[in-house]
Each structure stands twice: as structure tokens, then as C-alpha cells.
Coordinates of C-alpha atoms in Angstrom, one line a residue:
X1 CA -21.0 -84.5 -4.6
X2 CA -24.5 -83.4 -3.7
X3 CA -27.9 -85.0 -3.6
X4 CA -30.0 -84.8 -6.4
X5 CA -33.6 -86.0 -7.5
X6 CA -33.4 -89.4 -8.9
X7 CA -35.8 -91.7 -11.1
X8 CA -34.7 -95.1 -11.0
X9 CA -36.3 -96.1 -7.8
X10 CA -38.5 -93.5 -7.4
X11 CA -37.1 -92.3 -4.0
X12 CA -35.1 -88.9 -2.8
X13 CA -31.9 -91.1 -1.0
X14 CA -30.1 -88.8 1.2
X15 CA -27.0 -89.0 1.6
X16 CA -26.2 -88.3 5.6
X17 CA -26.3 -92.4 6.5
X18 CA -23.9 -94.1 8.3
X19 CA -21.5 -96.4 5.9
X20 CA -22.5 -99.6 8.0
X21 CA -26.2 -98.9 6.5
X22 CA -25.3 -98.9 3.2
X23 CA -24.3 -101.8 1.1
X24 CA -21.5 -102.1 -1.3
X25 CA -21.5 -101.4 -4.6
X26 CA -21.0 -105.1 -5.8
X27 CA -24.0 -105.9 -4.0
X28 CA -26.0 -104.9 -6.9
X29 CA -23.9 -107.1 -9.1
X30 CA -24.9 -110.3 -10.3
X31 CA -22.7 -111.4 -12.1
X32 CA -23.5 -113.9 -15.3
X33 CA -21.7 -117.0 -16.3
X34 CA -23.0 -117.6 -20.0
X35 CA -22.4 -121.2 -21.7
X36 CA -23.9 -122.1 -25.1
X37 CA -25.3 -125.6 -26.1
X38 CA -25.4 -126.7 -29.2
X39 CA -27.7 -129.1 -30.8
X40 CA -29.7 -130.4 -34.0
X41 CA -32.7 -128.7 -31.6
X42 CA -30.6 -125.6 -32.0
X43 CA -28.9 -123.5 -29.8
X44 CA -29.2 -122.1 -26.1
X45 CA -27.5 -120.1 -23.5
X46 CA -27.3 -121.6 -19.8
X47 CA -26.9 -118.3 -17.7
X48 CA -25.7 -119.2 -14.3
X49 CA -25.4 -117.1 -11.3
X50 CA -24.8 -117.0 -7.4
X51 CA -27.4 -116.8 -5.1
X52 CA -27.6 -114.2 -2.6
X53 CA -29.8 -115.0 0.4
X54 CA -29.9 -111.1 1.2
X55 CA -32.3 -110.9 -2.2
X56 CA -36.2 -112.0 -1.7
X57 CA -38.0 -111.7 -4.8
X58 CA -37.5 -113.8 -7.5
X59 CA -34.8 -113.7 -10.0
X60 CA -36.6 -111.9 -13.6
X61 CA -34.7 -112.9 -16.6
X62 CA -34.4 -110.4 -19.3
X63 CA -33.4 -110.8 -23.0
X64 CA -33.7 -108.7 -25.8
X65 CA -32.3 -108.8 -30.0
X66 CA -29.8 -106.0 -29.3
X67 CA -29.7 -104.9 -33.0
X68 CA -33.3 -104.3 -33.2
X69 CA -35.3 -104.4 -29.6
X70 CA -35.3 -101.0 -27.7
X71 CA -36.7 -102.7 -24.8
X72 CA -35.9 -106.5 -22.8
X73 CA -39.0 -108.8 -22.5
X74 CA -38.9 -111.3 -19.8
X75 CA -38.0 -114.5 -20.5
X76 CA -38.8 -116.0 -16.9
X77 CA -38.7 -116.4 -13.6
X78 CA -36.5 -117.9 -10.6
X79 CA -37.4 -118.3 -7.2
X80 CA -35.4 -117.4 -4.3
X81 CA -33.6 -120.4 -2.7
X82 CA -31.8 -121.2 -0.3
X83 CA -28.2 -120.7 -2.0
X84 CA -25.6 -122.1 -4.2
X85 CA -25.9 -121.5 -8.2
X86 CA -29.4 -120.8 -10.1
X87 CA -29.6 -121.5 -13.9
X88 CA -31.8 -121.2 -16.5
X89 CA -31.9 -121.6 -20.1
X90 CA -32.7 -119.7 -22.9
X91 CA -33.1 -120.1 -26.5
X92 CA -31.2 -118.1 -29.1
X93 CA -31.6 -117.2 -32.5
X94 CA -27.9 -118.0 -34.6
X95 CA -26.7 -114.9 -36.3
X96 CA -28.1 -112.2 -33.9
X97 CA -26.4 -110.3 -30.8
X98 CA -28.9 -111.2 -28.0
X99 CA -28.6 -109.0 -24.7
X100 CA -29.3 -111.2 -21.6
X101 CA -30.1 -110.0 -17.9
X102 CA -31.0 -111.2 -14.2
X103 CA -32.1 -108.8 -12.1
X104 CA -33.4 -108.6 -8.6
X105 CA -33.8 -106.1 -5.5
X106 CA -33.3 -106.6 -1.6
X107 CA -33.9 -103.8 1.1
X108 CA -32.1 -102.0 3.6
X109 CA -33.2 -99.7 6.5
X110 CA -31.0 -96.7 6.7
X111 CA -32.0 -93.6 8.4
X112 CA -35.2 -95.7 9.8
X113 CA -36.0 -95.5 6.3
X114 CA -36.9 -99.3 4.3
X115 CA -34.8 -98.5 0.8
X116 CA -35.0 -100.6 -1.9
X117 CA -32.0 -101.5 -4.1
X118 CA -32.3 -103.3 -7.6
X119 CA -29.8 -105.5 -8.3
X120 CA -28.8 -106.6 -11.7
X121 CA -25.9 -108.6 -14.1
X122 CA -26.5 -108.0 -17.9
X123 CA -24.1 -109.8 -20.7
X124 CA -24.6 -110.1 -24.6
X125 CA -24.1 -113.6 -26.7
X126 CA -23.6 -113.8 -30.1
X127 CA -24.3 -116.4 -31.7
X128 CA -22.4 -116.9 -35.4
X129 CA -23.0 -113.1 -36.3
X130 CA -22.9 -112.4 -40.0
X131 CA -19.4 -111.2 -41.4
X132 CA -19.7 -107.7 -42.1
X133 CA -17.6 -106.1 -44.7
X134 CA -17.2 -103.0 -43.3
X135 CA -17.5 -102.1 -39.4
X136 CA -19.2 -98.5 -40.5
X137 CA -17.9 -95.1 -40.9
X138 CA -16.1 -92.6 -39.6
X139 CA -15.6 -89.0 -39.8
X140 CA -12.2 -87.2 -38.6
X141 CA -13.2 -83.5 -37.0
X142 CA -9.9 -81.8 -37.3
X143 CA -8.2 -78.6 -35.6
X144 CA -7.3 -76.4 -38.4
X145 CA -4.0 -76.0 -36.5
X146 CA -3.2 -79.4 -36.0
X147 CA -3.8 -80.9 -39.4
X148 CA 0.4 -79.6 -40.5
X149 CA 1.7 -80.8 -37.3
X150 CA 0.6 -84.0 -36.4
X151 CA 0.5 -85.1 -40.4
X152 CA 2.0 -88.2 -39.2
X153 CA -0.3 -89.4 -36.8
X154 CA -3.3 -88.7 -38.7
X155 CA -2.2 -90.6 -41.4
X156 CA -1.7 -93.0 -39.0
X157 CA -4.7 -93.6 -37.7
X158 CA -6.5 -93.3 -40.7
X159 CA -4.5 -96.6 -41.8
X160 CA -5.1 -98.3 -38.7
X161 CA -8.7 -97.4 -38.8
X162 CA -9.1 -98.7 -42.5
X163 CA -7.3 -102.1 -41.6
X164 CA -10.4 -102.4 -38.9
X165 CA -12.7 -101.9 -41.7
X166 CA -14.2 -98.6 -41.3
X167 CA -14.7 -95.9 -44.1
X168 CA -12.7 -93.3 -43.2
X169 CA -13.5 -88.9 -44.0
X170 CA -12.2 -86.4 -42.5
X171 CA -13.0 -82.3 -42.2
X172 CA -11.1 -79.3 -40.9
X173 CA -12.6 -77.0 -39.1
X174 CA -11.5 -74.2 -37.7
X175 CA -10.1 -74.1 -34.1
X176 CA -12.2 -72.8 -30.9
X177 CA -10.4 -72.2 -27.6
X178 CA -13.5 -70.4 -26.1
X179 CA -17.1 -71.2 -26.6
X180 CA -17.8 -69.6 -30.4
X181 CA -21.6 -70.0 -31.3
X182 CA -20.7 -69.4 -35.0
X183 CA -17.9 -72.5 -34.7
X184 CA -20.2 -74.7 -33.4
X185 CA -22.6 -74.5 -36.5
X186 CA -19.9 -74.4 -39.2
X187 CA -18.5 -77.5 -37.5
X188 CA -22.3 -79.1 -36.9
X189 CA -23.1 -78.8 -40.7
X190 CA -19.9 -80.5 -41.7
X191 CA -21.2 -83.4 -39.7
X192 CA -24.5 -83.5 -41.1
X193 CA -23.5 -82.8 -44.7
X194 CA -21.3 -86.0 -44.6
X195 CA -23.8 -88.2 -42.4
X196 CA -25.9 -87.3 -45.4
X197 CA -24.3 -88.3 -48.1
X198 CA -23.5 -91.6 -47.0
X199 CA -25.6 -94.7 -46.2
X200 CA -27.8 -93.7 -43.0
X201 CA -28.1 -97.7 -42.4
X202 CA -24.2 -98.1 -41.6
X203 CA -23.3 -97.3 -38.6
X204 CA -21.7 -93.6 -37.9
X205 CA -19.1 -92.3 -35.7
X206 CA -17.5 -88.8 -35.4
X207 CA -14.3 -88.4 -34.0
X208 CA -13.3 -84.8 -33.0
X209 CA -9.3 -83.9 -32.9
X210 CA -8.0 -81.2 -31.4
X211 CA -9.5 -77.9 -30.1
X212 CA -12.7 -78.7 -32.0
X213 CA -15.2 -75.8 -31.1
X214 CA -17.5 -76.9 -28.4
X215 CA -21.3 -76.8 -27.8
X216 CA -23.1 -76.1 -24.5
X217 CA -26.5 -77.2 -23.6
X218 CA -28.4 -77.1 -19.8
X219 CA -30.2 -77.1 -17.1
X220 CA -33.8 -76.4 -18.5
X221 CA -37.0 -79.0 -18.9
X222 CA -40.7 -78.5 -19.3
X223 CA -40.8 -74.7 -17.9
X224 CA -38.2 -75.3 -14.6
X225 CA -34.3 -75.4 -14.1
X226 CA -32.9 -78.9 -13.5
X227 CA -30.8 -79.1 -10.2
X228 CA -27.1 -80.0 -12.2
X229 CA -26.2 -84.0 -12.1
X230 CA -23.4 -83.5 -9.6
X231 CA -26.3 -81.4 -7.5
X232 CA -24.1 -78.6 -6.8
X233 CA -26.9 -75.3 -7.3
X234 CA -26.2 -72.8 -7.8
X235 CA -22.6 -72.4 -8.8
X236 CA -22.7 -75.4 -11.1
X237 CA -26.2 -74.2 -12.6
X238 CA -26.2 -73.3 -16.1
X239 CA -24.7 -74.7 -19.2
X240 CA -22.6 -77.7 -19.6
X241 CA -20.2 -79.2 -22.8
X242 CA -22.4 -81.5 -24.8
X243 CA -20.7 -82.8 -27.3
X244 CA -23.8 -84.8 -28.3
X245 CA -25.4 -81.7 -30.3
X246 CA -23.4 -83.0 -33.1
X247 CA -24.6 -86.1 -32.6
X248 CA -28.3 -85.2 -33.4
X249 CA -29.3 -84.9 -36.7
X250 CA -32.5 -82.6 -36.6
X251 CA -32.5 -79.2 -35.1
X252 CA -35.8 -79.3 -33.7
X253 CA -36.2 -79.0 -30.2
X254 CA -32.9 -77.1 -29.7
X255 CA -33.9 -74.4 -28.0
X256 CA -31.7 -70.9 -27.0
X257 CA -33.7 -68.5 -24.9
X258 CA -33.7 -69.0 -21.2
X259 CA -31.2 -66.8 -19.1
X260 CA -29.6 -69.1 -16.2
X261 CA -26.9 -67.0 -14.6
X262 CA -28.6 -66.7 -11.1
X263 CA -25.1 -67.5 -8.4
X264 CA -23.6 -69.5 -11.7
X265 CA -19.8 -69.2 -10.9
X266 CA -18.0 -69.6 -14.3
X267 CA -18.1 -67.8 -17.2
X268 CA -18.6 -70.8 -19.3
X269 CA -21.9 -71.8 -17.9
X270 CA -23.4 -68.6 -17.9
X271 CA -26.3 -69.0 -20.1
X272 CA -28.4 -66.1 -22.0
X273 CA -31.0 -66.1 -24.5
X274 CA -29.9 -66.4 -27.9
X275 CA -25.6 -66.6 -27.0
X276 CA -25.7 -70.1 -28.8
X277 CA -25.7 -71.9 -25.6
X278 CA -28.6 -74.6 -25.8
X279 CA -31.5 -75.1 -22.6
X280 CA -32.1 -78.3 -22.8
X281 CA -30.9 -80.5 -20.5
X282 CA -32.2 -83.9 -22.0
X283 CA -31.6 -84.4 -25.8
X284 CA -34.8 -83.3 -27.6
X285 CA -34.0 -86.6 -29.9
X286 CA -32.2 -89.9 -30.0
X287 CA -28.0 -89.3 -31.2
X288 CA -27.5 -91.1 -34.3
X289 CA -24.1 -90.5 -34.9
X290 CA -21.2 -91.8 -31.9
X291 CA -19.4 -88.9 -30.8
X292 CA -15.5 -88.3 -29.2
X293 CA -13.4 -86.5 -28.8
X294 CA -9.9 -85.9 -27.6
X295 CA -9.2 -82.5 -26.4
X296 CA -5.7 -81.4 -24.7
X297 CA -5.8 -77.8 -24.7
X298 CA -6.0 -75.6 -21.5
X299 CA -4.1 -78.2 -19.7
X300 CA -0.9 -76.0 -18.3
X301 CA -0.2 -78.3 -15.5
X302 CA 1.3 -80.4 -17.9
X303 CA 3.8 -78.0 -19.7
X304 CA 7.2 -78.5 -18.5
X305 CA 9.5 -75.9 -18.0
X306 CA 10.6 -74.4 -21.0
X307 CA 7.7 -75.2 -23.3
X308 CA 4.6 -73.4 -24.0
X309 CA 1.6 -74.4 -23.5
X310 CA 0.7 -74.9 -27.2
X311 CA 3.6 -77.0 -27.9
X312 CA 2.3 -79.2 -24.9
X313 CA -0.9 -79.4 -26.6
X314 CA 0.6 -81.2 -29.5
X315 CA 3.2 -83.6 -28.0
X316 CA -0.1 -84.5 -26.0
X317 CA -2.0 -85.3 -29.0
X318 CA 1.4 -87.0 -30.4
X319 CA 1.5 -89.2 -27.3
X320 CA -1.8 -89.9 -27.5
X321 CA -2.3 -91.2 -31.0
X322 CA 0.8 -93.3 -30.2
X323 CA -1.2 -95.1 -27.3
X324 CA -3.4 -95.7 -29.4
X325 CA -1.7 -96.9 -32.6
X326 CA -0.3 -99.4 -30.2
X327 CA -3.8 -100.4 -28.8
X328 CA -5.0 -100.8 -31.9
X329 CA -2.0 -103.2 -33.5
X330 CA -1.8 -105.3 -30.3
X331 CA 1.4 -104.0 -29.2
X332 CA 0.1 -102.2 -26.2
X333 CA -0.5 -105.3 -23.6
X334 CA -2.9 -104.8 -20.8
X335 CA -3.8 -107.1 -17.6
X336 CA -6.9 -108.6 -18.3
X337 CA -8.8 -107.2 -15.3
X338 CA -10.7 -104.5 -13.9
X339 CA -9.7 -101.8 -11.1
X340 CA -12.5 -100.1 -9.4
X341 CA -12.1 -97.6 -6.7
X342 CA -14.7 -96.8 -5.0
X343 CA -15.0 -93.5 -2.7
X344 CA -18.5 -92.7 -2.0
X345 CA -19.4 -95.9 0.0
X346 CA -21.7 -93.6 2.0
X347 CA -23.7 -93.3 -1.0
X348 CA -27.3 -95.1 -1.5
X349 CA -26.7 -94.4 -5.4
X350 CA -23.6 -96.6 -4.8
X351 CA -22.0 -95.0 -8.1
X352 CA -19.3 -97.8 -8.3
X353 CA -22.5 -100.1 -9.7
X354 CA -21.0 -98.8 -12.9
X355 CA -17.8 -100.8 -12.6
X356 CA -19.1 -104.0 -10.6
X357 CA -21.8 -104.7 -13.1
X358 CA -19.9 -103.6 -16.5
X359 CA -16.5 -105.5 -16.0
X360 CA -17.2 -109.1 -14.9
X361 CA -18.7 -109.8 -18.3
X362 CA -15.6 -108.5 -19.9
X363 CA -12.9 -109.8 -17.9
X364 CA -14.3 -112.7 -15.8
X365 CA -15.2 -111.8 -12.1
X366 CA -12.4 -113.0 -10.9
X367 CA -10.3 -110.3 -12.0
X368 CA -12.3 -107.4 -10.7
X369 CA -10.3 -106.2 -7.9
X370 CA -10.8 -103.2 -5.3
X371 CA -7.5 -101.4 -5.4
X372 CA -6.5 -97.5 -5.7
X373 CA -6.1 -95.8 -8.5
X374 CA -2.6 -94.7 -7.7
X375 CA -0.2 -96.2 -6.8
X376 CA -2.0 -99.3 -8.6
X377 CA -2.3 -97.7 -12.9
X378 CA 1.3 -96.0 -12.3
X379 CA 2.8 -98.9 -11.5
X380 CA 0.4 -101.9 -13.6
X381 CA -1.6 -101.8 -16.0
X382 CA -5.2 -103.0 -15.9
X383 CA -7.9 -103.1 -19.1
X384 CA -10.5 -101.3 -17.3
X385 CA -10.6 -99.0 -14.6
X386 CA -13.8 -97.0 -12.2
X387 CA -13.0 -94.8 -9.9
X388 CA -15.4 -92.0 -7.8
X389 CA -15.0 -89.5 -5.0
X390 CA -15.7 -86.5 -4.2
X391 CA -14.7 -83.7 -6.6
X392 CA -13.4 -80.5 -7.9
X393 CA -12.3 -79.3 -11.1
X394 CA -9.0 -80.8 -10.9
X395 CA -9.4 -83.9 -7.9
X396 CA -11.6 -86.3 -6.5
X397 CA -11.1 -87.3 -2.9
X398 CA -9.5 -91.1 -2.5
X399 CA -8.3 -91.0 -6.5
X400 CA -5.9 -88.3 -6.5
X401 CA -5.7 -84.3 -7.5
X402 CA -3.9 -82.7 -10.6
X403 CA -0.4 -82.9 -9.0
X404 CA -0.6 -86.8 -8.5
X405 CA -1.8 -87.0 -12.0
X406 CA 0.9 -84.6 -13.4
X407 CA 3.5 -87.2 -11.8
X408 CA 1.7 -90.6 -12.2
X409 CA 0.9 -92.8 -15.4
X410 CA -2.4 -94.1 -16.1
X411 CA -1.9 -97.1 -17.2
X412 CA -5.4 -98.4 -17.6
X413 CA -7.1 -98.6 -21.5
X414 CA -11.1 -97.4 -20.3
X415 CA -11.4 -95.8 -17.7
X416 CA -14.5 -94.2 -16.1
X417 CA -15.0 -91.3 -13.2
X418 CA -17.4 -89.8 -10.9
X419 CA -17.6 -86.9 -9.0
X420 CA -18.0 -83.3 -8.5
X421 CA -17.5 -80.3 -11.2
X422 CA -14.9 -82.5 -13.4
X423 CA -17.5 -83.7 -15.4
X424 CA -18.0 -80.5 -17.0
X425 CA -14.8 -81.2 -18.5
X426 CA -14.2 -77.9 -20.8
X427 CA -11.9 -76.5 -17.7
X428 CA -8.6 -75.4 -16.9
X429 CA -6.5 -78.6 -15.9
X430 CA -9.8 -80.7 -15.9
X431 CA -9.4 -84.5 -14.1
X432 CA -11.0 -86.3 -16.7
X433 CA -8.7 -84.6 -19.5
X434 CA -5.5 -85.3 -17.4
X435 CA -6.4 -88.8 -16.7
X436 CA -6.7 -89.3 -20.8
X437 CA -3.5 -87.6 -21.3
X438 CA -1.6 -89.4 -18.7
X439 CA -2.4 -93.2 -20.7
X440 CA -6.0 -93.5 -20.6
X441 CA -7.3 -94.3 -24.4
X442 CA -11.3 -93.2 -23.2
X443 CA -12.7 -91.3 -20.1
X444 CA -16.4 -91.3 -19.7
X445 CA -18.3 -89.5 -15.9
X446 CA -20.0 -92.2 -15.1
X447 CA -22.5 -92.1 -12.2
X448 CA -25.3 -90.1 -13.1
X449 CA -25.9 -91.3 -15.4
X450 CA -23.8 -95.1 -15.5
X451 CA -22.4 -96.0 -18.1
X452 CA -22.7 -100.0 -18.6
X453 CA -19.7 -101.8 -21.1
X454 CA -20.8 -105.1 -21.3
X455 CA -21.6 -105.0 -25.2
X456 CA -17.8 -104.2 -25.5
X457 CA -17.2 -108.0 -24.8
X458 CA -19.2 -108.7 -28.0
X459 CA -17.5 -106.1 -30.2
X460 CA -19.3 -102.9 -29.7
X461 CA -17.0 -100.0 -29.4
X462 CA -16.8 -97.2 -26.8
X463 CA -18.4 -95.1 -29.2
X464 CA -21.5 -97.7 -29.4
X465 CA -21.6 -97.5 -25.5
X466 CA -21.6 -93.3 -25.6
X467 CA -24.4 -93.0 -27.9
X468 CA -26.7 -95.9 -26.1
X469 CA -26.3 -94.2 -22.8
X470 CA -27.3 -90.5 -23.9
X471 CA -30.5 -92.3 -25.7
X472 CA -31.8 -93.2 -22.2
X473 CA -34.3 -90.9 -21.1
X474 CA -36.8 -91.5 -18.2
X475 CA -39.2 -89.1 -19.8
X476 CA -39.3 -90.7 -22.9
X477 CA -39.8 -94.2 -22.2
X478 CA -36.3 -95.2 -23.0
X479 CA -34.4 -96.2 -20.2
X480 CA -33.9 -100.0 -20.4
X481 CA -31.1 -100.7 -17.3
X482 CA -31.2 -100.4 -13.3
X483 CA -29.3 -97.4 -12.8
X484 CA -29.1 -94.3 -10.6
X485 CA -30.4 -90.7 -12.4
X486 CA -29.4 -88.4 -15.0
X487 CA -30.4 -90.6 -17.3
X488 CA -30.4 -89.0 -20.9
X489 CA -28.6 -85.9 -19.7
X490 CA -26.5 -83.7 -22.1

């Protein structure tokens, strides 16, 4: 992992410091303790939180209707004390999902340098939300080859889907294993047609199945080439996967006609004018549909001997779709807690913030534990797991490389990673792509940008949490958390 430009603080960190300079991750987590009161007055949330003498300002509070505010407003103030609990009470509206947030910042010297870390805990309340008789809708992308195969499973999940309340579709389209311009607008026009032709108020997700073609977008903005969000230039310039083409309606914006090959190592981020490979490296407008995808081809380190690779493919998806049919029924049982490893302590960014800050709300803070990744997920299971270090393709440093994963479970439902090259996750025996096929149900890079999954204790799905976090954009106005940079990236 290399430095890059960042926007949140408005300050180039770099990253030669010494690890006692730095602070940890959870010291940018304040965690929120939410109890409602009840009254013929009406309602309110007490937020309570712990004091930490280290932070000088005063505590904002932040709320916001998360169904219709883009921004928070401020709610009040606290001042700095002298320790123990703070409190403060807000009103709330019954019926409405209200977002809540205390955030803060403290300094540190490092390098001789006075840096400035915000600090901040976030958690949603609702308050008697209307029943809603369906949860939205969602469209199946299949592989043409998988459709005969894994008949079964689909069916499966369709059923399982449908019991959750969701208005299920599916498409076949046909199958991609290298980066097919043509593919990726057949398969983009399914999408739209059926967003189309259904309510555009309910919510939409699109689920893509198999060796659904891929688009590619990146690194261009405003007339100059973006350094790439793991800030390895040049061999990691160019194009990246971004899945989130299909989730943008409109074609405006899109643009195909910069050539980025300059010291670009692989072939699939080469860019050249009019290939089908997209420039931009922010989306040129909000997503409205959630996008994900589950994607097990090109994964050889995984076929045993004796098996091809495309037969591995499919017992992959097969074992998958199992996981989740037993998420979804309640068979599957999970520890309520959180796992974060963190391996880039040395880092001002402190990357981990993704964990420390999304779990607590979730699990309790309590059960967010530092452990390792392995032996810890082979052995027991945990509901949510971070983990960052440096990175290749196929490892990050502290986590483990593809041979650990090969021969390890992943026992952990969400999981999130950061670090070097694996988050351009179309590659040969890519980490993220293991680590979902080893028991992971989701894998999101999470770092630059972070990802925050506090709505998921209210409901929201992972889809909801996807499709928020590529709608932040410093440019535009829309960023809304404390957070590191890359935020809005493809």
C-alpha cells in the first residue's frame, strides 16, 4: 500500500512514522449506546458515550431522516469534560429511520508534524417503522452456462428471496471470461429495461451470478490521471472492475477516449480510446440500482486434483448458494461479534476505522475483539470480520496469502479487506474472491474508501451499504461521514 492524495482532512499523511506516533484505529471510535424513552410527550433517544480526555473540542451531534436527508444537521453540542459518560437527548419522529452521530477530533505530532484526526460513532434508530409489504425488487443476472447446472440452487434462492418479500426477475446473459465491450452493453440494457418497467420508487437491487461480463472504468478526472486508490503508479494505473456501471441508469458522462497504458502492467487495465473501457474514475451520477455479484471463475488454486477448473467453478457457486440458503433460513449460526485485524497500524489513514466504527452498533462493543484472521474464522465463527495489510493480488501481509486461504475456512458472514492490487478483484486467484469462496457470504475493499455497516443493525442490506458508499463523492458535495479518501471511486 502506497500513499495517496486524500480529502477528508485536507492533509497529504505520509506514511514513514514511527507506530508509537500513530494512534489506533479504535481511537476514532466512539462508540454510541442508544436508549429510547417513551412518553405521552413523545419519544426520544438518550445517546450515551465515553469520554476520551485525549479529544478537546466539543462533542457535535449529528442526526439526519435517513430515508430522505442526504446530509446530517447538527442537533447540538457537548463540552469536553473531565471524563466518565456524556449524554444527550434527542427527539425522534415515530415511523422514520433516523441516523444519529457524535463526532470529535484530537491531534497528534508525528513526523514534527500537528495532524489532526476526526473521530466519530454513528448508529440508526427506528422508531415503529411502517410495515412494508414488500422489501423491493430484485433482478437475477445469470451466466448462460450456469442456468442448466445449478437449476437447483437458483430455484432456491429465488424461494428464499420471495419468503423475505422481494419481487423476484431474473435474465441470462451470455457468459464473459475476458473483458467483452459488446457483453457489457447487452447485459447493461437488460438491467435498465427491467429497472424500467417496474416501480422506480421501490427499491432496486441487481444480483449478478456467475461469469457475468464485466465493466471497467478509471483513472481519469477533469483533464488529469488519478494516482490508483491503493497508490501504486504506474503499474496499477489504468482501468479497474466497476461493477457499478450497471448500476447507473443514464449514460451521460460515460466517457471512452483517453489512452492510459503508460508502465500499466496487466492487460486488463490497459485502457485505449474507444476499447469499451470507461475514464472515469468517479461515477458521473448517483447508482440507483444495488449491485453484487458473485464471481468464482479464474480461481485455479482451488481445483483439486482431478477436476477442471470449470467444474470448480460450479461446485463453488453450489457451495456458495448453500451458505447462503442457510444464512438466510437461520440455520447457519454465527458468534455475535466482530473480528478486526488490523495490519497497517503505521498508517495515519488508520484503515481499520472501517471496522471499529461499523461493528459496535451491530454487535455491542463488547464483542469487537482484535484477533487474526486465521487461525481465528477457520476455527470460529464470528458475524463480521475487517481485516488490512499490505497486499498483492493473491495476500495481504498479517491476514494470510492464497495457500492459507486454499486450506483454511472463513468462517465469518461479512467480511471486509484492505490492501494492495486485490481490490481490483477481476484476477487470477484474487484474495477477496477466495475469501468469499472459502465461507464469506459478502467481501467489500474497504479503506479507500470505508465502508460504514451501521444501517445493517436497522435492516438495511449489504446491497443498501454498496450503493450509499459509491454515492459519496468529495467533488460533488456528497460525502456525509469522517473517512479517509477515495471517496466515490469506481
Amino acid at each position: 500500500m502506497q500513499d495517496v492524495q486524500r480529502w477528508s482532512c485536507g492533509l497529504l499523511f505520509l506514511c514513514s512514522v514511527l507506530a508509537a506516533q500513530v494512534p489506533p484505529a479504535q481511537k476514532v471510535a466512539i462508540p454510541i449506546e442508544v436508549q429510547l424513552d417513551r412518553s405521552a410527550s413523545g419519544t426520544r433517544a438518550i445517546l450515551r458515550w465515553q469520554h476520551d480526555s485525549e479529544y478537546t473540542d466539543s462533542y457535535t451531534v449529528i442526526f439526519r431522516n435517513r430515508a430522505t436527508d442526504p446530509q446530517f444537521f447538527v442537533a447540538g453540542t457537548v463540552p469536553p469534560g473531565s471524563g466518565g459518560m456524556f449524554s444527550f437527548e434527542l427527539p425522534l419522529v415515530d415511523g422514520t429511520l433516523t441516523e444519529v452521530g457524535v463526532v470529535n477530533r484530537f491531534v497528534r505530532t508525528i513526523n514534527n508534524q500537528q495532524v489532526q484526526f476526526a473521530a466519530a460513532g454513528y448508529s440508526c434508530i427506528a422508531t415503529d417503522p411502517p410495515a412494508m409489504p414488500f422489501r423491493g425488487r430484485v433482478l437475477l443476472v445469470l451466466d448462460s452456462s450456469i442456468v442448466e447446472p445449478l437449476a437447483a440452487e437458483l430455484a432456491q434462492l429465488e424461494d428464499d428471496l420471495d419468503r423475505e418479500g422481494w419481487r423476484i426477475s431474473r435474465t441470462i446473459v451470455p457468459r464473459a471470461e475476458t473483458f467483452n465491450a459488446t457483453a457489457v452493453g447487452r447485459t447493461k440494457d437488460s438491467i435498465v429495461a427491467w429497472y424500467r418497467r417496474g416501480s422506480l420508487d421501490e427499491p432496486a437491487t441487481v444480483f449478478l451470478i456467475g461469469r457475468v461480463a464485466v465493466p471497467y472504468s478509471g483513472l481519469y478526472y477533469q483533464g488529469q490521471y488519478i494516482t490508483p486508490p491503493d497508490g501504486h503508479n504506474p503499474d496499477h494505473r489504468g482501468a479497474w472492475p466497476c461493477d457499478g456501471y450497471y448500476g447507473t441508469i443514464s449514460e451521460s458522462g460515460w466517457s471512452d477516449a483517453i489512452a492510459d497504458t503508460a508502465g500499466v502492467v496487466r492487460q486488463e487495465n490497459r485502457n485505449l480510446p474507444g476499447d469499451g473501457k470507461f475514464d472515469n474514475v468517479f461515477f458521473p451520477s448517483p447508482l440507483q440500482l444495488r449491485i453484487g455479484r458473485v464471481d468464482f471463475y479464474n480461481l485455479p488454486r482451488l481445483t483439486p486434483q482431478g477436476s477442471t477448473d470449470r467444474q470448480t467453478e460450479i461446485a463453488l457457486l453450489r457451495d456458495y448458494f448453500a451458505r447462503d440458503h442457510a444464512y438466510r433460513r437461520g440455520t447457519a449460526l454465527y458468534n455475535w461479534s466482530a473480528l478486526i485485524d488490523d495490519n497497517f497500524k503505521t498508517y495515519p489513514e488508520l484503515f481499520a476505522r472501517s471496522g471499529w466504527i461499523s461493528f459496535p452498533p451491530i454487535v455491542g462493543r463488547g464483542n469487537v475483539r482484535e484477533e487474526k484472521w486465521f487461525p481465528t474464522l477457520d476455527t470460529s465463527s464470528r458475524l463480521f470480520a475487517y481485516g488490512c495489510g499490505a497486499g498483492s493480488y493473491t495476500s495481504a501481509a498479517g491476514i494470510g496469502n492464497i495457500n492459507d486461504f486454499a486450506t483454511r475456512s472463513v468462517r465469518a458472514a461479512f467480511t471486509m479487506l484492505f490492501g494492495s492490487y486485490f481490490g481490483d478483484w477481476d484476477s487470477q486467484n484474487n484474495l477477496m474472491r477466495i475469501n468469499l469462496a472459502r465461507g464469506a457470504l459478502t467481501c467489500a475493499w474497504s479503506g479507500r474508501p470505508v465502508w460504514y455497516l451501521h444501517p445493517m443493525a436497522a435492516g438495511e442490506t449489504i446491497g443498501d451499504i454498496a450503493m450509499m458508499v459509491q454515492n459519496f463523492s468529495p467533488f460533488a458535495g456528497q460525502s456525509v461521514y469522517v473517512s479517509s479518501a477515495a471517496q466515490g471511486w469506481i
